[in-house]
PDB file of N, CA and C in Angstrom:
ATOM      1  N   GLN A  17       0.842  -1.188   0.000  1.00 86.00           N
ATOM      2  CA  GLN A  17       0.000   0.000   0.000  1.00 86.00           C
ATOM      3  C   GLN A  17       0.884   1.247   0.000  1.00 86.00           C
ATOM      4  N   VAL A  18       0.753   2.064  -1.015  1.00 93.00           N
ATOM      5  CA  VAL A  18       1.536   3.289  -1.127  1.00 93.00           C
ATOM      6  C   VAL A  18       0.750   4.434  -0.497  1.00 93.00           C
ATOM      7  N   GLN A  19       1.423   5.202   0.335  1.00 95.00           N
ATOM      8  CA  GLN A  19       0.812   6.379   0.944  1.00 95.00           C
ATOM      9  C   GLN A  19       1.719   7.576   0.774  1.00 95.00           C
ATOM     10  N   LEU A  20       1.103   8.733   0.554  1.00 96.00           N
ATOM     11  CA  LEU A  20       1.832   9.985   0.409  1.00 96.00           C
ATOM     12  C   LEU A  20       1.308  10.963   1.466  1.00 96.00           C
ATOM     13  N   VAL A  21       2.222  11.590   2.179  1.00 96.00           N
ATOM     14  CA  VAL A  21       1.835  12.535   3.218  1.00 96.00           C
ATOM     15  C   VAL A  21       2.577  13.840   3.007  1.00 96.00           C
ATOM     16  N   GLU A  22       1.801  14.910   2.760  1.00 97.00           N
ATOM     17  CA  GLU A  22       2.388  16.235   2.565  1.00 97.00           C
ATOM     18  C   GLU A  22       2.488  16.986   3.893  1.00 97.00           C
ATOM     19  N   SER A  23       3.407  17.914   3.935  1.00 97.00           N
ATOM     20  CA  SER A  23       3.521  18.823   5.073  1.00 97.00           C
ATOM     21  C   SER A  23       4.210  20.099   4.606  1.00 97.00           C
ATOM     22  N   GLY A  24       4.129  21.130   5.454  1.00 97.00           N
ATOM     23  CA  GLY A  24       4.853  22.363   5.160  1.00 97.00           C
ATOM     24  C   GLY A  24       3.998  23.519   4.694  1.00 97.00           C
ATOM     25  N   GLY A  25       2.713  23.285   4.483  1.00 97.00           N
ATOM     26  CA  GLY A  25       1.845  24.380   4.071  1.00 97.00           C
ATOM     27  C   GLY A  25       1.617  25.357   5.208  1.00 97.00           C
ATOM     28  N   GLY A  26       0.984  26.470   4.883  1.00 97.00           N
ATOM     29  CA  GLY A  26       0.697  27.462   5.901  1.00 97.00           C
ATOM     30  C   GLY A  26       0.346  28.795   5.305  1.00 97.00           C
ATOM     31  N   LEU A  27       0.376  29.813   6.162  1.00 98.00           N
ATOM     32  CA  LEU A  27       0.061  31.180   5.763  1.00 98.00           C
ATOM     33  C   LEU A  27       1.357  31.980   5.667  1.00 98.00           C
ATOM     34  N   VAL A  28       1.525  32.675   4.562  1.00 98.00           N
ATOM     35  CA  VAL A  28       2.740  33.462   4.357  1.00 98.00           C
ATOM     36  C   VAL A  28       2.372  34.741   3.625  1.00 98.00           C
ATOM     37  N   GLN A  29       3.144  35.782   3.841  1.00 98.00           N
ATOM     38  CA  GLN A  29       2.906  37.032   3.124  1.00 98.00           C
ATOM     39  C   GLN A  29       3.478  36.963   1.721  1.00 98.00           C
ATOM     40  N   ALA A  30       2.917  37.749   0.845  1.00 98.00           N
ATOM     41  CA  ALA A  30       3.423  37.826  -0.527  1.00 98.00           C
ATOM     42  C   ALA A  30       4.913  38.164  -0.499  1.00 98.00           C
ATOM     43  N   GLY A  31       5.660  37.478  -1.351  1.00 98.00           N
ATOM     44  CA  GLY A  31       7.104  37.649  -1.389  1.00 98.00           C
ATOM     45  C   GLY A  31       7.857  36.675  -0.507  1.00 98.00           C
ATOM     46  N   GLY A  32       7.139  35.980   0.328  1.00 98.00           N
ATOM     47  CA  GLY A  32       7.754  35.025   1.242  1.00 98.00           C
ATOM     48  C   GLY A  32       8.015  33.671   0.603  1.00 98.00           C
ATOM     49  N   SER A  33       8.472  32.745   1.427  1.00 98.00           N
ATOM     50  CA  SER A  33       8.837  31.407   0.960  1.00 98.00           C
ATOM     51  C   SER A  33       8.232  30.335   1.856  1.00 98.00           C
ATOM     52  N   LEU A  34       8.002  29.189   1.259  1.00 98.00           N
ATOM     53  CA  LEU A  34       7.591  27.983   1.976  1.00 98.00           C
ATOM     54  C   LEU A  34       8.256  26.792   1.325  1.00 98.00           C
ATOM     55  N   ARG A  35       8.431  25.743   2.104  1.00 98.00           N
ATOM     56  CA  ARG A  35       8.967  24.491   1.568  1.00 98.00           C
ATOM     57  C   ARG A  35       8.008  23.366   1.918  1.00 98.00           C
ATOM     58  N   LEU A  36       7.476  22.740   0.896  1.00 98.00           N
ATOM     59  CA  LEU A  36       6.588  21.604   1.079  1.00 98.00           C
ATOM     60  C   LEU A  36       7.384  20.309   1.011  1.00 98.00           C
ATOM     61  N   SER A  37       6.943  19.332   1.787  1.00 98.00           N
ATOM     62  CA  SER A  37       7.552  18.007   1.759  1.00 98.00           C
ATOM     63  C   SER A  37       6.476  16.960   1.506  1.00 98.00           C
ATOM     64  N   CYS A  38       6.871  15.890   0.867  1.00 97.00           N
ATOM     65  CA  CYS A  38       5.973  14.759   0.616  1.00 97.00           C
ATOM     66  C   CYS A  38       6.744  13.477   0.916  1.00 97.00           C
ATOM     67  N   VAL A  39       6.319  12.774   1.933  1.00 96.00           N
ATOM     68  CA  VAL A  39       6.962  11.518   2.299  1.00 96.00           C
ATOM     69  C   VAL A  39       6.139  10.362   1.738  1.00 96.00           C
ATOM     70  N   VAL A  40       6.816   9.465   1.050  1.00 94.00           N
ATOM     71  CA  VAL A  40       6.160   8.325   0.418  1.00 94.00           C
ATOM     72  C   VAL A  40       6.505   7.060   1.188  1.00 94.00           C
ATOM     73  N   SER A  41       5.487   6.287   1.536  1.00 93.00           N
ATOM     74  CA  SER A  41       5.719   5.005   2.192  1.00 93.00           C
ATOM     75  C   SER A  41       5.108   3.902   1.343  1.00 93.00           C
ATOM     76  N   GLY A  42       5.628   2.686   1.530  1.00 90.00           N
ATOM     77  CA  GLY A  42       5.148   1.565   0.739  1.00 90.00           C
ATOM     78  C   GLY A  42       6.190   1.130  -0.281  1.00 90.00           C
ATOM     79  N   THR A  43       5.766   0.357  -1.241  1.00 83.00           N
ATOM     80  CA  THR A  43       6.678  -0.188  -2.238  1.00 83.00           C
ATOM     81  C   THR A  43       6.871   0.809  -3.369  1.00 83.00           C
ATOM     82  N   ILE A  44       8.102   1.241  -3.541  1.00 80.00           N
ATOM     83  CA  ILE A  44       8.431   2.236  -4.553  1.00 80.00           C
ATOM     84  C   ILE A  44       9.343   1.597  -5.595  1.00 80.00           C
ATOM     85  N   PHE A  45       8.998   1.753  -6.857  1.00 79.00           N
ATOM     86  CA  PHE A  45       9.799   1.205  -7.942  1.00 79.00           C
ATOM     87  C   PHE A  45      10.584   2.308  -8.629  1.00 79.00           C
ATOM     88  N   SER A  46      11.656   1.944  -9.267  1.00 76.00           N
ATOM     89  CA  SER A  46      12.405   2.919 -10.051  1.00 76.00           C
ATOM     90  C   SER A  46      11.627   3.231 -11.324  1.00 76.00           C
ATOM     91  N   GLY A  47      12.004   4.318 -11.961  1.00 74.00           N
ATOM     92  CA  GLY A  47      11.337   4.705 -13.197  1.00 74.00           C
ATOM     93  C   GLY A  47       9.996   5.383 -12.993  1.00 74.00           C
ATOM     94  N   ASN A  48       9.736   5.833 -11.772  1.00 88.00           N
ATOM     95  CA  ASN A  48       8.459   6.503 -11.542  1.00 88.00           C
ATOM     96  C   ASN A  48       8.604   8.007 -11.751  1.00 88.00           C
ATOM     97  N   ALA A  49       7.495   8.687 -11.606  1.00 94.00           N
ATOM     98  CA  ALA A  49       7.478  10.146 -11.699  1.00 94.00           C
ATOM     99  C   ALA A  49       6.692  10.685 -10.519  1.00 94.00           C
ATOM    100  N   MET A  50       7.179  11.789  -9.993  1.00 95.00           N
ATOM    101  CA  MET A  50       6.477  12.432  -8.888  1.00 95.00           C
ATOM    102  C   MET A  50       6.234  13.886  -9.236  1.00 95.00           C
ATOM    103  N   GLY A  51       5.220  14.443  -8.605  1.00 97.00           N
ATOM    104  CA  GLY A  51       4.921  15.830  -8.922  1.00 97.00           C
ATOM    105  C   GLY A  51       4.070  16.498  -7.865  1.00 97.00           C
ATOM    106  N   TRP A  52       3.992  17.803  -7.987  1.00 98.00           N
ATOM    107  CA  TRP A  52       3.125  18.630  -7.161  1.00 98.00           C
ATOM    108  C   TRP A  52       2.056  19.243  -8.057  1.00 98.00           C
ATOM    109  N   TYR A  53       0.846  19.172  -7.587  1.00 98.00           N
ATOM    110  CA  TYR A  53      -0.286  19.800  -8.260  1.00 98.00           C
ATOM    111  C   TYR A  53      -0.978  20.707  -7.259  1.00 98.00           C
ATOM    112  N   ARG A  54      -1.772  21.635  -7.759  1.00 98.00           N
ATOM    113  CA  ARG A  54      -2.510  22.493  -6.850  1.00 98.00           C
ATOM    114  C   ARG A  54      -3.904  22.747  -7.389  1.00 98.00           C
ATOM    115  N   GLN A  55      -4.785  23.068  -6.453  1.00 98.00           N
ATOM    116  CA  GLN A  55      -6.159  23.357  -6.832  1.00 98.00           C
ATOM    117  C   GLN A  55      -6.681  24.480  -5.955  1.00 98.00           C
ATOM    118  N   ALA A  56      -7.063  25.570  -6.599  1.00 97.00           N
ATOM    119  CA  ALA A  56      -7.674  26.695  -5.914  1.00 97.00           C
ATOM    120  C   ALA A  56      -9.198  26.576  -6.031  1.00 97.00           C
ATOM    121  N   PRO A  57      -9.937  27.177  -5.119  1.00 92.00           N
ATOM    122  CA  PRO A  57     -11.406  27.087  -5.173  1.00 92.00           C
ATOM    123  C   PRO A  57     -11.944  27.530  -6.522  1.00 92.00           C
ATOM    124  N   GLY A  58     -12.805  26.702  -7.109  1.00 94.00           N
ATOM    125  CA  GLY A  58     -13.415  27.024  -8.384  1.00 94.00           C
ATOM    126  C   GLY A  58     -12.548  26.722  -9.590  1.00 94.00           C
ATOM    127  N   ASN A  59     -11.323  26.271  -9.349  1.00 95.00           N
ATOM    128  CA  ASN A  59     -10.399  25.973 -10.452  1.00 95.00           C
ATOM    129  C   ASN A  59     -10.140  24.482 -10.556  1.00 95.00           C
ATOM    130  N   GLN A  60      -9.662  24.081 -11.741  1.00 97.00           N
ATOM    131  CA  GLN A  60      -9.249  22.699 -11.911  1.00 97.00           C
ATOM    132  C   GLN A  60      -7.866  22.484 -11.292  1.00 97.00           C
ATOM    133  N   ARG A  61      -7.585  21.238 -10.960  1.00 97.00           N
ATOM    134  CA  ARG A  61      -6.260  20.914 -10.450  1.00 97.00           C
ATOM    135  C   ARG A  61      -5.254  21.121 -11.576  1.00 97.00           C
ATOM    136  N   GLU A  62      -4.133  21.746 -11.257  1.00 97.00           N
ATOM    137  CA  GLU A  62      -3.130  22.034 -12.277  1.00 97.00           C
ATOM    138  C   GLU A  62      -1.749  21.573 -11.834  1.00 97.00           C
ATOM    139  N   LEU A  63      -0.924  21.283 -12.825  1.00 98.00           N
ATOM    140  CA  LEU A  63       0.451  20.882 -12.552  1.00 98.00           C
ATOM    141  C   LEU A  63       1.250  22.082 -12.047  1.00 98.00           C
ATOM    142  N   VAL A  64       1.992  21.865 -10.970  1.00 98.00           N
ATOM    143  CA  VAL A  64       2.939  22.864 -10.481  1.00 98.00           C
ATOM    144  C   VAL A  64       4.347  22.491 -10.942  1.00 98.00           C
ATOM    145  N   ALA A  65       4.750  21.269 -10.633  1.00 98.00           N
ATOM    146  CA  ALA A  65       6.084  20.811 -11.003  1.00 98.00           C
ATOM    147  C   ALA A  65       6.101  19.290 -10.986  1.00 98.00           C
ATOM    148  N   ARG A  66       6.993  18.727 -11.789  1.00 97.00           N
ATOM    149  CA  ARG A  66       7.071  17.277 -11.917  1.00 97.00           C
ATOM    150  C   ARG A  66       8.523  16.880 -12.047  1.00 97.00           C
ATOM    151  N   ILE A  67       8.875  15.736 -11.463  1.00 95.00           N
ATOM    152  CA  ILE A  67      10.243  15.236 -11.562  1.00 95.00           C
ATOM    153  C   ILE A  67      10.196  13.750 -11.848  1.00 95.00           C
ATOM    154  N   ILE A  68      10.980  13.345 -12.843  1.00 91.00           N
ATOM    155  CA  ILE A  68      11.064  11.948 -13.228  1.00 91.00           C
ATOM    156  C   ILE A  68      12.268  11.338 -12.526  1.00 91.00           C
ATOM    157  N   SER A  69      12.276  10.022 -12.358  1.00 79.00           N
ATOM    158  CA  SER A  69      13.309   9.375 -11.554  1.00 79.00           C
ATOM    159  C   SER A  69      14.716   9.678 -12.037  1.00 79.00           C
ATOM    160  N   GLY A  70      14.898   9.961 -13.326  1.00 82.00           N
ATOM    161  CA  GLY A  70      16.219  10.312 -13.824  1.00 82.00           C
ATOM    162  C   GLY A  70      16.639  11.728 -13.475  1.00 82.00           C
ATOM    163  N   GLY A  71      15.713  12.506 -12.924  1.00 87.00           N
ATOM    164  CA  GLY A  71      16.030  13.863 -12.507  1.00 87.00           C
ATOM    165  C   GLY A  71      15.465  14.946 -13.403  1.00 87.00           C
ATOM    166  N   THR A  72      14.890  14.592 -14.517  1.00 94.00           N
ATOM    167  CA  THR A  72      14.288  15.594 -15.400  1.00 94.00           C
ATOM    168  C   THR A  72      13.100  16.261 -14.720  1.00 94.00           C
ATOM    169  N   THR A  73      13.047  17.579 -14.834  1.00 96.00           N
ATOM    170  CA  THR A  73      11.964  18.333 -14.202  1.00 96.00           C
ATOM    171  C   THR A  73      11.215  19.167 -15.230  1.00 96.00           C
ATOM    172  N   ASN A  74       9.961  19.450 -14.919  1.00 96.00           N
ATOM    173  CA  ASN A  74       9.231  20.446 -15.693  1.00 96.00           C
ATOM    174  C   ASN A  74       8.267  21.175 -14.758  1.00 96.00           C
ATOM    175  N   TYR A  75       7.969  22.423 -15.131  1.00 98.00           N
ATOM    176  CA  TYR A  75       7.220  23.312 -14.269  1.00 98.00           C
ATOM    177  C   TYR A  75       6.044  23.948 -15.014  1.00 98.00           C
ATOM    178  N   GLY A  76       5.015  24.277 -14.256  1.00 97.00           N
ATOM    179  CA  GLY A  76       3.950  25.085 -14.818  1.00 97.00           C
ATOM    180  C   GLY A  76       4.479  26.477 -15.129  1.00 97.00           C
ATOM    181  N   ASP A  77       3.937  27.102 -16.148  1.00 97.00           N
ATOM    182  CA  ASP A  77       4.450  28.404 -16.582  1.00 97.00           C
ATOM    183  C   ASP A  77       4.385  29.443 -15.470  1.00 97.00           C
ATOM    184  N   SER A  78       3.375  29.381 -14.637  1.00 97.00           N
ATOM    185  CA  SER A  78       3.183  30.415 -13.624  1.00 97.00           C
ATOM    186  C   SER A  78       4.183  30.331 -12.476  1.00 97.00           C
ATOM    187  N   VAL A  79       4.910  29.232 -12.356  1.00 98.00           N
ATOM    188  CA  VAL A  79       5.840  29.084 -11.229  1.00 98.00           C
ATOM    189  C   VAL A  79       7.293  29.001 -11.670  1.00 98.00           C
ATOM    190  N   LYS A  80       7.545  28.995 -12.952  1.00 98.00           N
ATOM    191  CA  LYS A  80       8.918  28.892 -13.444  1.00 98.00           C
ATOM    192  C   LYS A  80       9.771  30.026 -12.900  1.00 98.00           C
ATOM    193  N   GLY A  81      10.949  29.662 -12.420  1.00 97.00           N
ATOM    194  CA  GLY A  81      11.864  30.655 -11.875  1.00 97.00           C
ATOM    195  C   GLY A  81      11.615  30.973 -10.411  1.00 97.00           C
ATOM    196  N   ARG A  82      10.496  30.514  -9.861  1.00 98.00           N
ATOM    197  CA  ARG A  82      10.182  30.794  -8.450  1.00 98.00           C
ATOM    198  C   ARG A  82      10.155  29.519  -7.598  1.00 98.00           C
ATOM    199  N   PHE A  83       9.717  28.427  -8.183  1.00 98.00           N
ATOM    200  CA  PHE A  83       9.579  27.161  -7.458  1.00 98.00           C
ATOM    201  C   PHE A  83      10.644  26.176  -7.939  1.00 98.00           C
ATOM    202  N   THR A  84      11.081  25.313  -7.025  1.00 98.00           N
ATOM    203  CA  THR A  84      12.049  24.275  -7.362  1.00 98.00           C
ATOM    204  C   THR A  84      11.602  22.952  -6.759  1.00 98.00           C
ATOM    205  N   ILE A  85      11.513  21.939  -7.602  1.00 98.00           N
ATOM    206  CA  ILE A  85      11.147  20.602  -7.149  1.00 98.00           C
ATOM    207  C   ILE A  85      12.415  19.767  -7.007  1.00 98.00           C
ATOM    208  N   SER A  86      12.437  18.911  -5.998  1.00 95.00           N
ATOM    209  CA  SER A  86      13.572  18.016  -5.810  1.00 95.00           C
ATOM    210  C   SER A  86      13.081  16.771  -5.085  1.00 95.00           C
ATOM    211  N   ARG A  87      13.923  15.741  -5.104  1.00 93.00           N
ATOM    212  CA  ARG A  87      13.571  14.520  -4.403  1.00 93.00           C
ATOM    213  C   ARG A  87      14.811  13.894  -3.781  1.00 93.00           C
ATOM    214  N   ASP A  88      14.621  13.277  -2.642  1.00 91.00           N
ATOM    215  CA  ASP A  88      15.680  12.539  -1.957  1.00 91.00           C
ATOM    216  C   ASP A  88      15.223  11.087  -1.912  1.00 91.00           C
ATOM    217  N   SER A  89      15.726  10.302  -2.865  1.00 86.00           N
ATOM    218  CA  SER A  89      15.277   8.913  -2.971  1.00 86.00           C
ATOM    219  C   SER A  89      15.636   8.099  -1.734  1.00 86.00           C
ATOM    220  N   SER A  90      16.732   8.444  -1.086  1.00 89.00           N
ATOM    221  CA  SER A  90      17.144   7.693   0.104  1.00 89.00           C
ATOM    222  C   SER A  90      16.147   7.864   1.247  1.00 89.00           C
ATOM    223  N   ARG A  91      15.396   8.962   1.226  1.00 90.00           N
ATOM    224  CA  ARG A  91      14.398   9.221   2.253  1.00 90.00           C
ATOM    225  C   ARG A  91      12.979   9.104   1.723  1.00 90.00           C
ATOM    226  N   ASN A  92      12.849   8.697   0.461  1.00 90.00           N
ATOM    227  CA  ASN A  92      11.511   8.611  -0.164  1.00 90.00           C
ATOM    228  C   ASN A  92      10.726   9.905   0.041  1.00 90.00           C
ATOM    229  N   THR A  93      11.405  11.015  -0.162  1.00 94.00           N
ATOM    230  CA  THR A  93      10.796  12.310   0.097  1.00 94.00           C
ATOM    231  C   THR A  93      10.985  13.228  -1.100  1.00 94.00           C
ATOM    232  N   MET A  94       9.943  13.974  -1.393  1.00 95.00           N
ATOM    233  CA  MET A  94       9.985  14.972  -2.452  1.00 95.00           C
ATOM    234  C   MET A  94       9.729  16.330  -1.824  1.00 95.00           C
ATOM    235  N   TYR A  95      10.337  17.356  -2.397  1.00 97.00           N
ATOM    236  CA  TYR A  95      10.215  18.695  -1.855  1.00 97.00           C
ATOM    237  C   TYR A  95       9.748  19.681  -2.932  1.00 97.00           C
ATOM    238  N   LEU A  96       9.162  20.761  -2.469  1.00 98.00           N
ATOM    239  CA  LEU A  96       8.851  21.877  -3.351  1.00 98.00           C
ATOM    240  C   LEU A  96       9.237  23.150  -2.618  1.00 98.00           C
ATOM    241  N   GLN A  97      10.311  23.769  -3.073  1.00 98.00           N
ATOM    242  CA  GLN A  97      10.739  25.050  -2.519  1.00 98.00           C
ATOM    243  C   GLN A  97      10.019  26.154  -3.285  1.00 98.00           C
ATOM    244  N   MET A  98       9.262  26.954  -2.562  1.00 98.00           N
ATOM    245  CA  MET A  98       8.461  28.001  -3.183  1.00 98.00           C
ATOM    246  C   MET A  98       8.954  29.362  -2.707  1.00 98.00           C
ATOM    247  N   ASN A  99       9.472  30.146  -3.629  1.00 98.00           N
ATOM    248  CA  ASN A  99       9.981  31.475  -3.320  1.00 98.00           C
ATOM    249  C   ASN A  99       9.147  32.537  -4.032  1.00 98.00           C
ATOM    250  N   SER A 100       9.278  33.758  -3.578  1.00 98.00           N
ATOM    251  CA  SER A 100       8.565  34.890  -4.193  1.00 98.00           C
ATOM    252  C   SER A 100       7.084  34.572  -4.363  1.00 98.00           C
ATOM    253  N   LEU A 101       6.486  34.090  -3.321  1.00 98.00           N
ATOM    254  CA  LEU A 101       5.088  33.665  -3.389  1.00 98.00           C
ATOM    255  C   LEU A 101       4.165  34.832  -3.653  1.00 98.00           C
ATOM    256  N   LYS A 102       3.108  34.538  -4.404  1.00 98.00           N
ATOM    257  CA  LYS A 102       2.110  35.533  -4.781  1.00 98.00           C
ATOM    258  C   LYS A 102       0.741  35.092  -4.272  1.00 98.00           C
ATOM    259  N   PRO A 103      -0.172  36.035  -4.082  1.00 97.00           N
ATOM    260  CA  PRO A 103      -1.520  35.641  -3.638  1.00 97.00           C
ATOM    261  C   PRO A 103      -2.174  34.605  -4.551  1.00 97.00           C
ATOM    262  N   GLU A 104      -1.868  34.672  -5.840  1.00 97.00           N
ATOM    263  CA  GLU A 104      -2.455  33.704  -6.775  1.00 97.00           C
ATOM    264  C   GLU A 104      -1.879  32.295  -6.629  1.00 97.00           C
ATOM    265  N   ASP A 105      -0.874  32.135  -5.788  1.00 98.00           N
ATOM    266  CA  ASP A 105      -0.360  30.792  -5.491  1.00 98.00           C
ATOM    267  C   ASP A 105      -1.198  30.102  -4.414  1.00 98.00           C
ATOM    268  N   THR A 106      -2.140  30.822  -3.836  1.00 98.00           N
ATOM    269  CA  THR A 106      -2.995  30.245  -2.806  1.00 98.00           C
ATOM    270  C   THR A 106      -3.799  29.082  -3.368  1.00 98.00           C
ATOM    271  N   ALA A 107      -3.683  27.924  -2.722  1.00 98.00           N
ATOM    272  CA  ALA A 107      -4.347  26.710  -3.193  1.00 98.00           C
ATOM    273  C   ALA A 107      -4.054  25.577  -2.221  1.00 98.00           C
ATOM    274  N   VAL A 108      -4.730  24.462  -2.447  1.00 98.00           N
ATOM    275  CA  VAL A 108      -4.339  23.212  -1.792  1.00 98.00           C
ATOM    276  C   VAL A 108      -3.334  22.529  -2.709  1.00 98.00           C
ATOM    277  N   TYR A 109      -2.212  22.168  -2.144  1.00 98.00           N
ATOM    278  CA  TYR A 109      -1.135  21.540  -2.920  1.00 98.00           C
ATOM    279  C   TYR A 109      -1.133  20.037  -2.637  1.00 98.00           C
ATOM    280  N   TYR A 110      -1.101  19.270  -3.721  1.00 98.00           N
ATOM    281  CA  TYR A 110      -1.163  17.818  -3.630  1.00 98.00           C
ATOM    282  C   TYR A 110       0.111  17.191  -4.169  1.00 98.00           C
ATOM    283  N   CYS A 111       0.554  16.176  -3.497  1.00 97.00           N
ATOM    284  CA  CYS A 111       1.686  15.369  -3.928  1.00 97.00           C
ATOM    285  C   CYS A 111       1.156  14.203  -4.763  1.00 97.00           C
ATOM    286  N   ASN A 112       1.854  13.862  -5.840  1.00 97.00           N
ATOM    287  CA  ASN A 112       1.428  12.792  -6.740  1.00 97.00           C
ATOM    288  C   ASN A 112       2.576  11.864  -7.074  1.00 97.00           C
ATOM    289  N   LEU A 113       2.282  10.577  -7.126  1.00 95.00           N
ATOM    290  CA  LEU A 113       3.244   9.568  -7.575  1.00 95.00           C
ATOM    291  C   LEU A 113       2.598   8.769  -8.704  1.00 95.00           C
ATOM    292  N   GLN A 114       3.278   8.724  -9.837  1.00 93.00           N
ATOM    293  CA  GLN A 114       2.841   7.898 -10.956  1.00 93.00           C
ATOM    294  C   GLN A 114       3.794   6.710 -11.044  1.00 93.00           C
ATOM    295  N   GLN A 115       3.249   5.528 -10.819  1.00 89.00           N
ATOM    296  CA  GLN A 115       4.078   4.319 -10.770  1.00 89.00           C
ATOM    297  C   GLN A 115       3.378   3.245 -11.579  1.00 89.00           C
ATOM    298  N   GLY A 116       3.976   2.894 -12.719  1.00 87.00           N
ATOM    299  CA  GLY A 116       3.316   1.955 -13.601  1.00 87.00           C
ATOM    300  C   GLY A 116       1.989   2.523 -14.061  1.00 87.00           C
ATOM    301  N   MET A 117       0.939   1.750 -13.925  1.00 90.00           N
ATOM    302  CA  MET A 117      -0.382   2.201 -14.335  1.00 90.00           C
ATOM    303  C   MET A 117      -1.158   2.854 -13.196  1.00 90.00           C
ATOM    304  N   TYR A 118      -0.499   3.069 -12.074  1.00 91.00           N
ATOM    305  CA  TYR A 118      -1.190   3.594 -10.908  1.00 91.00           C
ATOM    306  C   TYR A 118      -0.796   5.037 -10.625  1.00 91.00           C
ATOM    307  N   ASP A 119      -1.772   5.752 -10.085  1.00 93.00           N
ATOM    308  CA  ASP A 119      -1.635   7.149  -9.707  1.00 93.00           C
ATOM    309  C   ASP A 119      -1.980   7.255  -8.222  1.00 93.00           C
ATOM    310  N   TYR A 120      -1.056   7.814  -7.435  1.00 95.00           N
ATOM    311  CA  TYR A 120      -1.297   7.954  -6.008  1.00 95.00           C
ATOM    312  C   TYR A 120      -1.275   9.431  -5.645  1.00 95.00           C
ATOM    313  N   TRP A 121      -2.140   9.791  -4.679  1.00 97.00           N
ATOM    314  CA  TRP A 121      -2.248  11.189  -4.264  1.00 97.00           C
ATOM    315  C   TRP A 121      -2.179  11.302  -2.747  1.00 97.00           C
ATOM    316  N   GLY A 122      -1.607  12.410  -2.288  1.00 97.00           N
ATOM    317  CA  GLY A 122      -1.661  12.732  -0.882  1.00 97.00           C
ATOM    318  C   GLY A 122      -2.969  13.435  -0.562  1.00 97.00           C
ATOM    319  N   GLN A 123      -3.111  13.788   0.703  1.00 97.00           N
ATOM    320  CA  GLN A 123      -4.368  14.398   1.156  1.00 97.00           C
ATOM    321  C   GLN A 123      -4.392  15.901   0.910  1.00 97.00           C
ATOM    322  N   GLY A 124      -3.243  16.475   0.607  1.00 97.00           N
ATOM    323  CA  GLY A 124      -3.173  17.901   0.304  1.00 97.00           C
ATOM    324  C   GLY A 124      -2.758  18.732   1.503  1.00 97.00           C
ATOM    325  N   THR A 125      -2.117  19.853   1.219  1.00 97.00           N
ATOM    326  CA  THR A 125      -1.735  20.801   2.261  1.00 97.00           C
ATOM    327  C   THR A 125      -2.065  22.213   1.774  1.00 97.00           C
ATOM    328  N   GLN A 126      -2.660  23.004   2.631  1.00 98.00           N
ATOM    329  CA  GLN A 126      -3.126  24.329   2.252  1.00 98.00           C
ATOM    330  C   GLN A 126      -1.975  25.330   2.277  1.00 98.00           C
ATOM    331  N   VAL A 127      -1.861  26.084   1.206  1.00 98.00           N
ATOM    332  CA  VAL A 127      -0.926  27.209   1.137  1.00 98.00           C
ATOM    333  C   VAL A 127      -1.750  28.472   0.910  1.00 98.00           C
ATOM    334  N   THR A 128      -1.591  29.433   1.792  1.00 98.00           N
ATOM    335  CA  THR A 128      -2.314  30.686   1.670  1.00 98.00           C
ATOM    336  C   THR A 128      -1.303  31.830   1.665  1.00 98.00           C
ATOM    337  N   VAL A 129      -1.371  32.652   0.628  1.00 98.00           N
ATOM    338  CA  VAL A 129      -0.457  33.785   0.497  1.00 98.00           C
ATOM    339  C   VAL A 129      -1.276  35.069   0.619  1.00 98.00           C
ATOM    340  N   SER A 130      -0.954  35.863   1.625  1.00 97.00           N
ATOM    341  CA  SER A 130      -1.692  37.109   1.845  1.00 97.00           C
ATOM    342  C   SER A 130      -0.989  38.263   1.127  1.00 97.00           C
ATOM    343  N   SER A 131      -1.799  39.218   0.699  1.00 94.00           N
ATOM    344  CA  SER A 131      -1.237  40.369  -0.035  1.00 94.00           C
ATOM    345  C   SER A 131      -0.841  41.499   0.907  1.00 94.00           C
TER     346      SER A 131
END
């Protein structure tokens, strides 16, 4: 049973920083992909950043240059460093693992950026 648990969300002022973490437990295979998605009220869930096991990353256009995704395979943990936060970054952030034909999601962590 694979489980993902996010942490690190909270309230921050515009221009501030937060670091999200996602700890993965269970059976993890190589060749997977992990990512962060977010969903604001009334909006669809959107890709924030994604990292493939070889280290290749890609980012949503709205966060390029401000957010950095990374993973520590030895700790089964993925991170999202968020800098220069804007009010429009306010959303619930979800951790995702794509492994084979399966998609796993965390419960989400709230990020609120005040102006």
